[in-house]
Amino acid sequence: MLEFLIEHTWLQALIKMALLILAFVMPLASLSTWAERRQSAMMQDRLGPNRAELRLGSIELRLWGILHFVADALKMVFKEDVVPARANRFLFGLAPILAIAPVIITFAIIPFGSDLCVGHAFEVLRDPASMCTSTIPLQVARIDQGFLFYFALASLAVYGTTLAGWASYNKWSLLGGLRASSQMMSYEVTMGLSLMGAFLIYGTLEPHAMVLAQGPTPSSWGIVTQPLAFFIFLTAAIAETKRAPFDLPEGEPEIIGYFVEYSGMRFGIFFLAEFVETIFLAAVVTTVFLGGWQVPWLYPDGFHLMGWTLELPHLAVVLIQLVVWSLKIIVLCWLQLLIRWTLPRFRPDQLMRLGWKQLLPASLINIVVTAGVVLARSGGR
Amino acid sequence: MAQAPHAPQEPTEGSKPRRGRVGVRVVGRPDSLEQRLYLPEVLRGLGVTMRHFFANVVGRKYTVTVQYPEEKAPYPERFRGLHRLMHREDGSVRCVACMLCPTACPAHCITIVAEDTGDGKEKRPKIFEIDELRCVVCGLCVEACPCDAIRMDTGRHAPAVVHRGDAILGKVDLLKLGGPSQATQGGKGATWREEQ
């Protein structure tokens, strides 16, 4: 069975993708819809939705209102699906898919654990290089282009929003779609350039290699070596997810956005895409700046800290790494929600000024300085 | 010029408000590097929301929400709610069907049909109905009543009903809400001056 899996990497990839999306990303995205409302309530001294409950006979499960997302999903599915009379039906239906598909596909490049060493699950890996002959990488696709693949697919998400605005046959949604496309294109430039410094330091574009290069010592993680890039990338990437304070493409309460004409589950998909993007952003920040699945001072054979050692079997190491990776992502999602509910929205001109006149030069300076330091360290060769 | 962002600036020479006129607060543009960087202020803002978040998650420190059906905010003492009809000592209705309350009622929601008690002195209501859907909760009926027969101090809202007719409360319903009243009733009639 395992041999079959190792030989057929496409089957491996399918299983890993299904596990990653169905067991981690989608549950987390659904929970974020609840977390967003509860967290914002807590930040604003309210209680938030806490009344959805499950009645099983005499047992009432309330679970702090977590079940609200089930109620939401049911509502969305059963709502009437309205397509405007003069809308382009094909593009109208295609837009939500184009909005969510690129984000889900790009999860393929995210490494979520160190390589599984087949046949040594319960042993301590003292010498991984010679012991591990056959491995299962905990990453769906290990492609050398790595982050270039991400940037390429992220720009495809622009089509989803622009087409949604255009296909609705509504001036306001068209304007919203234009705002969205101008914002996303502007910030993609900064997003790419801000990661360039990290590429220079780690000498690779491949996420797994980047995580390995950061190692289990937090002082060599990206947030320490590239602090400016961390802030620039976080800002640009939040702008890319189109959430407050950069939510002027949609602006739910007053300015009308690109998905006004969408109802029911089509709207739900846009909504979900936003949360999946949030999780993906957290995953990228974790990979580049927070050491990915690396746990502080956890090496393949166990913890090593200042001469003190705790040996752990391989499977335990991988499980700890998986849990810590998930925790990092959850904390970053929480941070994004905190930012989203703290900062007021930008004006379009402020948005453009921040993107082109402040973040872009800052990221260029970051590249030049990083390149200089990398060159000096390598002895000028 | 590092300044707190919301501190009012001292009015400068040109814009100094004169005595007796409305003062003008001159708020400068964010000039200092700290303000233009935006990041320190962002972090301060995040600190505030984070403080509220953790304090509320751990101990509901700042939350003011009242979980309505389970908890209720106390009403003020003089809150006007659903009507009730008060009782005499023997449990009969205090109302003497004087018609002052339907006369005072601006919404015409009170219907009284009087009948003779048979004791040769007083009337009593045969029918006493209040349409709670028409009632505007002004309390004029209570003001008008000379017998302390009708009160609005139940502290309850008009009930939610399926049919409009269900919102019309009859004498029996109103008496069920009521209780004995201590107010003197009956008096000495028109001859009280002579007896003094």
mmCIF file of N, CA, C and O in Angstrom, chain A residues 38-39 41-48 50-51 62 64 231 334-335 338-339 341-344 346 354 358, chain B residues 36 38-39 41-43 45-47 49-50 52-54 56-57 60 62-70:
data_model
loop_
_atom_site.group_PDB
_atom_site.id
_atom_site.type_symbol
_atom_site.label_atom_id
_atom_site.label_comp_id
_atom_site.label_asym_id
_atom_site.label_seq_id
_atom_site.Cartn_x
_atom_site.Cartn_y
_atom_site.Cartn_z
ATOM 1 N N ARG A 38 -17.745 36.658 16.032
ATOM 2 C CA ARG A 38 -17.568 36.605 17.481
ATOM 3 C C ARG A 38 -16.423 37.504 17.922
ATOM 4 O O ARG A 38 -16.525 38.210 18.927
ATOM 5 N N GLN A 39 -15.327 37.462 17.139
ATOM 6 C CA GLN A 39 -14.164 38.245 17.543
ATOM 7 C C GLN A 39 -14.465 39.732 17.456
ATOM 8 O O GLN A 39 -14.120 40.489 18.361
ATOM 9 N N ALA A 41 -17.267 41.079 17.774
ATOM 10 C CA ALA A 41 -18.168 41.393 18.882
ATOM 11 C C ALA A 41 -17.367 41.595 20.158
ATOM 12 O O ALA A 41 -17.574 42.564 20.896
ATOM 13 N N MET A 42 -16.431 40.684 20.399
ATOM 14 C CA MET A 42 -15.640 40.785 21.621
ATOM 15 C C MET A 42 -14.802 42.060 21.629
ATOM 16 O O MET A 42 -14.611 42.694 22.658
ATOM 17 N N MET A 43 -14.294 42.442 20.437
ATOM 18 C CA MET A 43 -13.488 43.657 20.370
ATOM 19 C C MET A 43 -14.342 44.893 20.569
ATOM 20 O O MET A 43 -13.859 45.925 21.011
ATOM 21 N N GLN A 44 -15.625 44.792 20.237
ATOM 22 C CA GLN A 44 -16.508 45.960 20.341
ATOM 23 C C GLN A 44 -17.405 45.882 21.557
ATOM 24 O O GLN A 44 -18.462 46.505 21.600
ATOM 25 N N ASP A 45 -17.041 45.066 22.535
ATOM 26 C CA ASP A 45 -17.776 44.930 23.794
ATOM 27 C C ASP A 45 -19.201 44.427 23.589
ATOM 28 O O ASP A 45 -20.124 44.808 24.305
ATOM 29 N N ARG A 46 -19.386 43.568 22.578
ATOM 30 C CA ARG A 46 -20.680 42.912 22.405
ATOM 31 C C ARG A 46 -20.483 41.425 22.664
ATOM 32 O O ARG A 46 -19.391 40.999 23.037
ATOM 33 N N LEU A 47 -21.517 40.631 22.462
ATOM 34 C CA LEU A 47 -21.362 39.190 22.625
ATOM 35 C C LEU A 47 -21.311 38.469 21.283
ATOM 36 O O LEU A 47 -20.663 37.452 21.147
ATOM 37 N N GLY A 48 -22.007 38.979 20.288
ATOM 38 C CA GLY A 48 -21.982 38.342 18.982
ATOM 39 C C GLY A 48 -22.930 37.166 18.911
ATOM 40 O O GLY A 48 -23.610 36.833 19.883
ATOM 41 N N ASN A 50 -24.482 33.853 19.355
ATOM 42 C CA ASN A 50 -24.170 32.754 20.272
ATOM 43 C C ASN A 50 -25.387 31.866 20.485
ATOM 44 O O ASN A 50 -25.467 31.135 21.447
ATOM 45 N N ARG A 51 -26.384 31.950 19.582
ATOM 46 C CA ARG A 51 -27.631 31.271 19.886
ATOM 47 C C ARG A 51 -27.936 30.066 19.017
ATOM 48 O O ARG A 51 -28.901 29.356 19.288
ATOM 49 N N ARG A 62 -24.692 24.192 22.340
ATOM 50 C CA ARG A 62 -24.630 25.569 21.888
ATOM 51 C C ARG A 62 -23.235 25.932 21.409
ATOM 52 O O ARG A 62 -23.067 26.653 20.447
ATOM 53 N N TRP A 64 -20.791 27.953 22.104
ATOM 54 C CA TRP A 64 -20.444 29.372 21.903
ATOM 55 C C TRP A 64 -20.900 29.899 20.546
ATOM 56 O O TRP A 64 -20.317 30.838 20.012
ATOM 57 N N PHE A 231 6.358 43.445 7.183
ATOM 58 C CA PHE A 231 5.274 44.433 7.267
ATOM 59 C C PHE A 231 4.749 44.791 5.883
ATOM 60 O O PHE A 231 3.540 44.901 5.678
ATOM 61 N N TRP A 334 -6.198 35.114 13.147
ATOM 62 C CA TRP A 334 -6.741 35.940 14.226
ATOM 63 C C TRP A 334 -6.218 37.368 14.104
ATOM 64 O O TRP A 334 -6.962 38.333 14.243
ATOM 65 N N LEU A 335 -4.907 37.482 13.805
ATOM 66 C CA LEU A 335 -4.307 38.806 13.672
ATOM 67 C C LEU A 335 -4.963 39.577 12.531
ATOM 68 O O LEU A 335 -5.241 40.772 12.643
ATOM 69 N N LEU A 338 -8.177 40.816 13.625
ATOM 70 C CA LEU A 338 -7.971 41.944 14.538
ATOM 71 C C LEU A 338 -7.724 43.217 13.741
ATOM 72 O O LEU A 338 -8.298 44.271 14.028
ATOM 73 N N ILE A 339 -6.873 43.124 12.701
ATOM 74 C CA ILE A 339 -6.583 44.292 11.876
ATOM 75 C C ILE A 339 -7.852 44.731 11.152
ATOM 76 O O ILE A 339 -8.187 45.919 11.111
ATOM 77 N N TRP A 341 -10.893 44.512 11.979
ATOM 78 C CA TRP A 341 -11.899 45.160 12.815
ATOM 79 C C TRP A 341 -11.355 46.329 13.601
ATOM 80 O O TRP A 341 -12.030 46.838 14.494
ATOM 81 N N THR A 342 -10.091 46.714 13.326
ATOM 82 C CA THR A 342 -9.525 47.845 14.051
ATOM 83 C C THR A 342 -9.400 49.064 13.163
ATOM 84 O O THR A 342 -9.740 50.170 13.562
ATOM 85 N N LEU A 343 -8.917 48.861 11.925
ATOM 86 C CA LEU A 343 -8.555 50.008 11.097
ATOM 87 C C LEU A 343 -9.715 50.435 10.209
ATOM 88 O O LEU A 343 -10.430 49.595 9.666
ATOM 89 N N PRO A 344 -9.889 51.749 10.050
ATOM 90 C CA PRO A 344 -10.925 52.240 9.134
ATOM 91 C C PRO A 344 -10.470 52.106 7.686
ATOM 92 O O PRO A 344 -9.282 51.977 7.401
ATOM 93 N N PHE A 346 -9.498 52.780 3.777
ATOM 94 C CA PHE A 346 -8.777 53.806 3.027
ATOM 95 C C PHE A 346 -9.673 54.398 1.954
ATOM 96 O O PHE A 346 -10.615 53.759 1.504
ATOM 97 N N LEU A 354 -0.469 54.848 -0.950
ATOM 98 C CA LEU A 354 0.227 53.910 -0.063
ATOM 99 C C LEU A 354 0.913 52.829 -0.881
ATOM 100 O O LEU A 354 2.069 52.493 -0.642
ATOM 101 N N GLN A 358 4.616 54.534 -1.280
ATOM 102 C CA GLN A 358 5.245 54.209 -0.006
ATOM 103 C C GLN A 358 5.706 52.758 0.054
ATOM 104 O O GLN A 358 6.861 52.482 0.316
ATOM 105 N N ARG B 36 3.106 60.104 10.041
ATOM 106 C CA ARG B 36 3.031 59.807 8.609
ATOM 107 C C ARG B 36 3.439 58.377 8.313
ATOM 108 O O ARG B 36 3.042 57.823 7.297
ATOM 109 N N TYR B 38 2.382 55.980 10.037
ATOM 110 C CA TYR B 38 1.088 55.325 10.218
ATOM 111 C C TYR B 38 1.196 54.084 11.093
ATOM 112 O O TYR B 38 0.276 53.731 11.801
ATOM 113 N N LEU B 39 2.370 53.435 11.049
ATOM 114 C CA LEU B 39 2.487 52.140 11.725
ATOM 115 C C LEU B 39 2.366 52.242 13.251
ATOM 116 O O LEU B 39 1.634 51.439 13.857
ATOM 117 N N GLU B 41 0.719 54.287 15.088
ATOM 118 C CA GLU B 41 -0.682 54.494 15.464
ATOM 119 C C GLU B 41 -1.498 53.236 15.220
ATOM 120 O O GLU B 41 -2.404 52.909 15.982
ATOM 121 N N VAL B 42 -1.178 52.534 14.126
ATOM 122 C CA VAL B 42 -1.867 51.270 13.844
ATOM 123 C C VAL B 42 -1.650 50.298 14.997
ATOM 124 O O VAL B 42 -2.582 49.674 15.503
ATOM 125 N N LEU B 43 -0.390 50.200 15.433
ATOM 126 C CA LEU B 43 -0.086 49.259 16.516
ATOM 127 C C LEU B 43 -0.799 49.669 17.793
ATOM 128 O O LEU B 43 -1.287 48.824 18.540
ATOM 129 N N GLY B 45 -3.640 51.264 17.981
ATOM 130 C CA GLY B 45 -5.049 50.891 17.793
ATOM 131 C C GLY B 45 -5.261 49.408 17.996
ATOM 132 O O GLY B 45 -6.206 48.986 18.669
ATOM 133 N N LEU B 46 -4.348 48.613 17.435
ATOM 134 C CA LEU B 46 -4.468 47.158 17.610
ATOM 135 C C LEU B 46 -4.360 46.801 19.084
ATOM 136 O O LEU B 46 -5.033 45.888 19.563
ATOM 137 N N GLY B 47 -3.518 47.557 19.818
ATOM 138 C CA GLY B 47 -3.381 47.298 21.248
ATOM 139 C C GLY B 47 -4.699 47.505 21.975
ATOM 140 O O GLY B 47 -5.091 46.697 22.813
ATOM 141 N N THR B 49 -7.829 47.378 20.706
ATOM 142 C CA THR B 49 -8.823 46.352 20.400
ATOM 143 C C THR B 49 -8.425 45.013 21.005
ATOM 144 O O THR B 49 -9.275 44.250 21.452
ATOM 145 N N MET B 50 -7.102 44.752 21.034
ATOM 146 C CA MET B 50 -6.654 43.478 21.600
ATOM 147 C C MET B 50 -6.966 43.442 23.097
ATOM 148 O O MET B 50 -7.400 42.418 23.615
ATOM 149 N N HIS B 52 -9.389 44.949 24.664
ATOM 150 C CA HIS B 52 -10.822 44.691 24.829
ATOM 151 C C HIS B 52 -11.145 43.235 24.524
ATOM 152 O O HIS B 52 -11.932 42.607 25.214
ATOM 153 N N PHE B 53 -10.528 42.717 23.438
ATOM 154 C CA PHE B 53 -10.812 41.337 23.033
ATOM 155 C C PHE B 53 -10.485 40.371 24.162
ATOM 156 O O PHE B 53 -11.336 39.581 24.582
ATOM 157 N N PHE B 54 -9.256 40.460 24.693
ATOM 158 C CA PHE B 54 -8.865 39.476 25.713
ATOM 159 C C PHE B 54 -9.661 39.671 26.998
ATOM 160 O O PHE B 54 -10.105 38.708 27.610
ATOM 161 N N ASN B 56 -12.616 40.740 27.296
ATOM 162 C CA ASN B 56 -13.986 40.265 27.100
ATOM 163 C C ASN B 56 -14.047 38.757 26.966
ATOM 164 O O ASN B 56 -15.005 38.134 27.423
ATOM 165 N N VAL B 57 -13.020 38.173 26.334
ATOM 166 C CA VAL B 57 -13.033 36.712 26.176
ATOM 167 C C VAL B 57 -12.836 36.045 27.537
ATOM 168 O O VAL B 57 -13.518 35.086 27.884
ATOM 169 N N ARG B 60 -15.528 38.779 30.231
ATOM 170 C CA ARG B 60 -16.657 39.646 29.859
ATOM 171 C C ARG B 60 -16.532 41.004 30.561
ATOM 172 O O ARG B 60 -17.494 41.521 31.111
ATOM 173 N N TYR B 62 -15.855 44.187 29.594
ATOM 174 C CA TYR B 62 -16.488 45.415 29.103
ATOM 175 C C TYR B 62 -17.857 45.172 28.490
ATOM 176 O O TYR B 62 -18.549 46.116 28.174
ATOM 177 N N THR B 63 -18.228 43.903 28.253
ATOM 178 C CA THR B 63 -19.464 43.669 27.505
ATOM 179 C C THR B 63 -20.671 44.176 28.284
ATOM 180 O O THR B 63 -20.760 44.000 29.496
ATOM 181 N N VAL B 64 -21.591 44.776 27.550
ATOM 182 C CA VAL B 64 -22.767 45.343 28.201
ATOM 183 C C VAL B 64 -24.037 44.660 27.712
ATOM 184 O O VAL B 64 -25.137 45.046 28.099
ATOM 185 N N THR B 65 -23.886 43.632 26.860
ATOM 186 C CA THR B 65 -25.058 43.000 26.262
ATOM 187 C C THR B 65 -25.952 42.372 27.329
ATOM 188 O O THR B 65 -25.467 41.727 28.249
ATOM 189 N N VAL B 66 -27.259 42.566 27.196
ATOM 190 C CA VAL B 66 -28.222 41.895 28.055
ATOM 191 C C VAL B 66 -28.846 40.786 27.214
ATOM 192 O O VAL B 66 -29.394 41.049 26.150
ATOM 193 N N GLN B 67 -28.732 39.549 27.669
ATOM 194 C CA GLN B 67 -29.235 38.404 26.899
ATOM 195 C C GLN B 67 -30.740 38.354 27.058
ATOM 196 O O GLN B 67 -31.244 37.684 27.944
ATOM 197 N N TYR B 68 -31.490 39.011 26.167
ATOM 198 C CA TYR B 68 -32.850 39.409 26.461
ATOM 199 C C TYR B 68 -33.813 38.365 27.024
ATOM 200 O O TYR B 68 -34.223 38.530 28.172
ATOM 201 N N PRO B 69 -34.154 37.308 26.329
ATOM 202 C CA PRO B 69 -35.243 36.527 26.931
ATOM 203 C C PRO B 69 -34.867 35.961 28.295
ATOM 204 O O PRO B 69 -35.721 35.817 29.152
ATOM 205 N N GLU B 70 -33.580 35.656 28.493
ATOM 206 C CA GLU B 70 -33.173 35.103 29.780
ATOM 207 C C GLU B 70 -32.988 36.198 30.827
ATOM 208 O O GLU B 70 -33.440 36.064 31.955
#
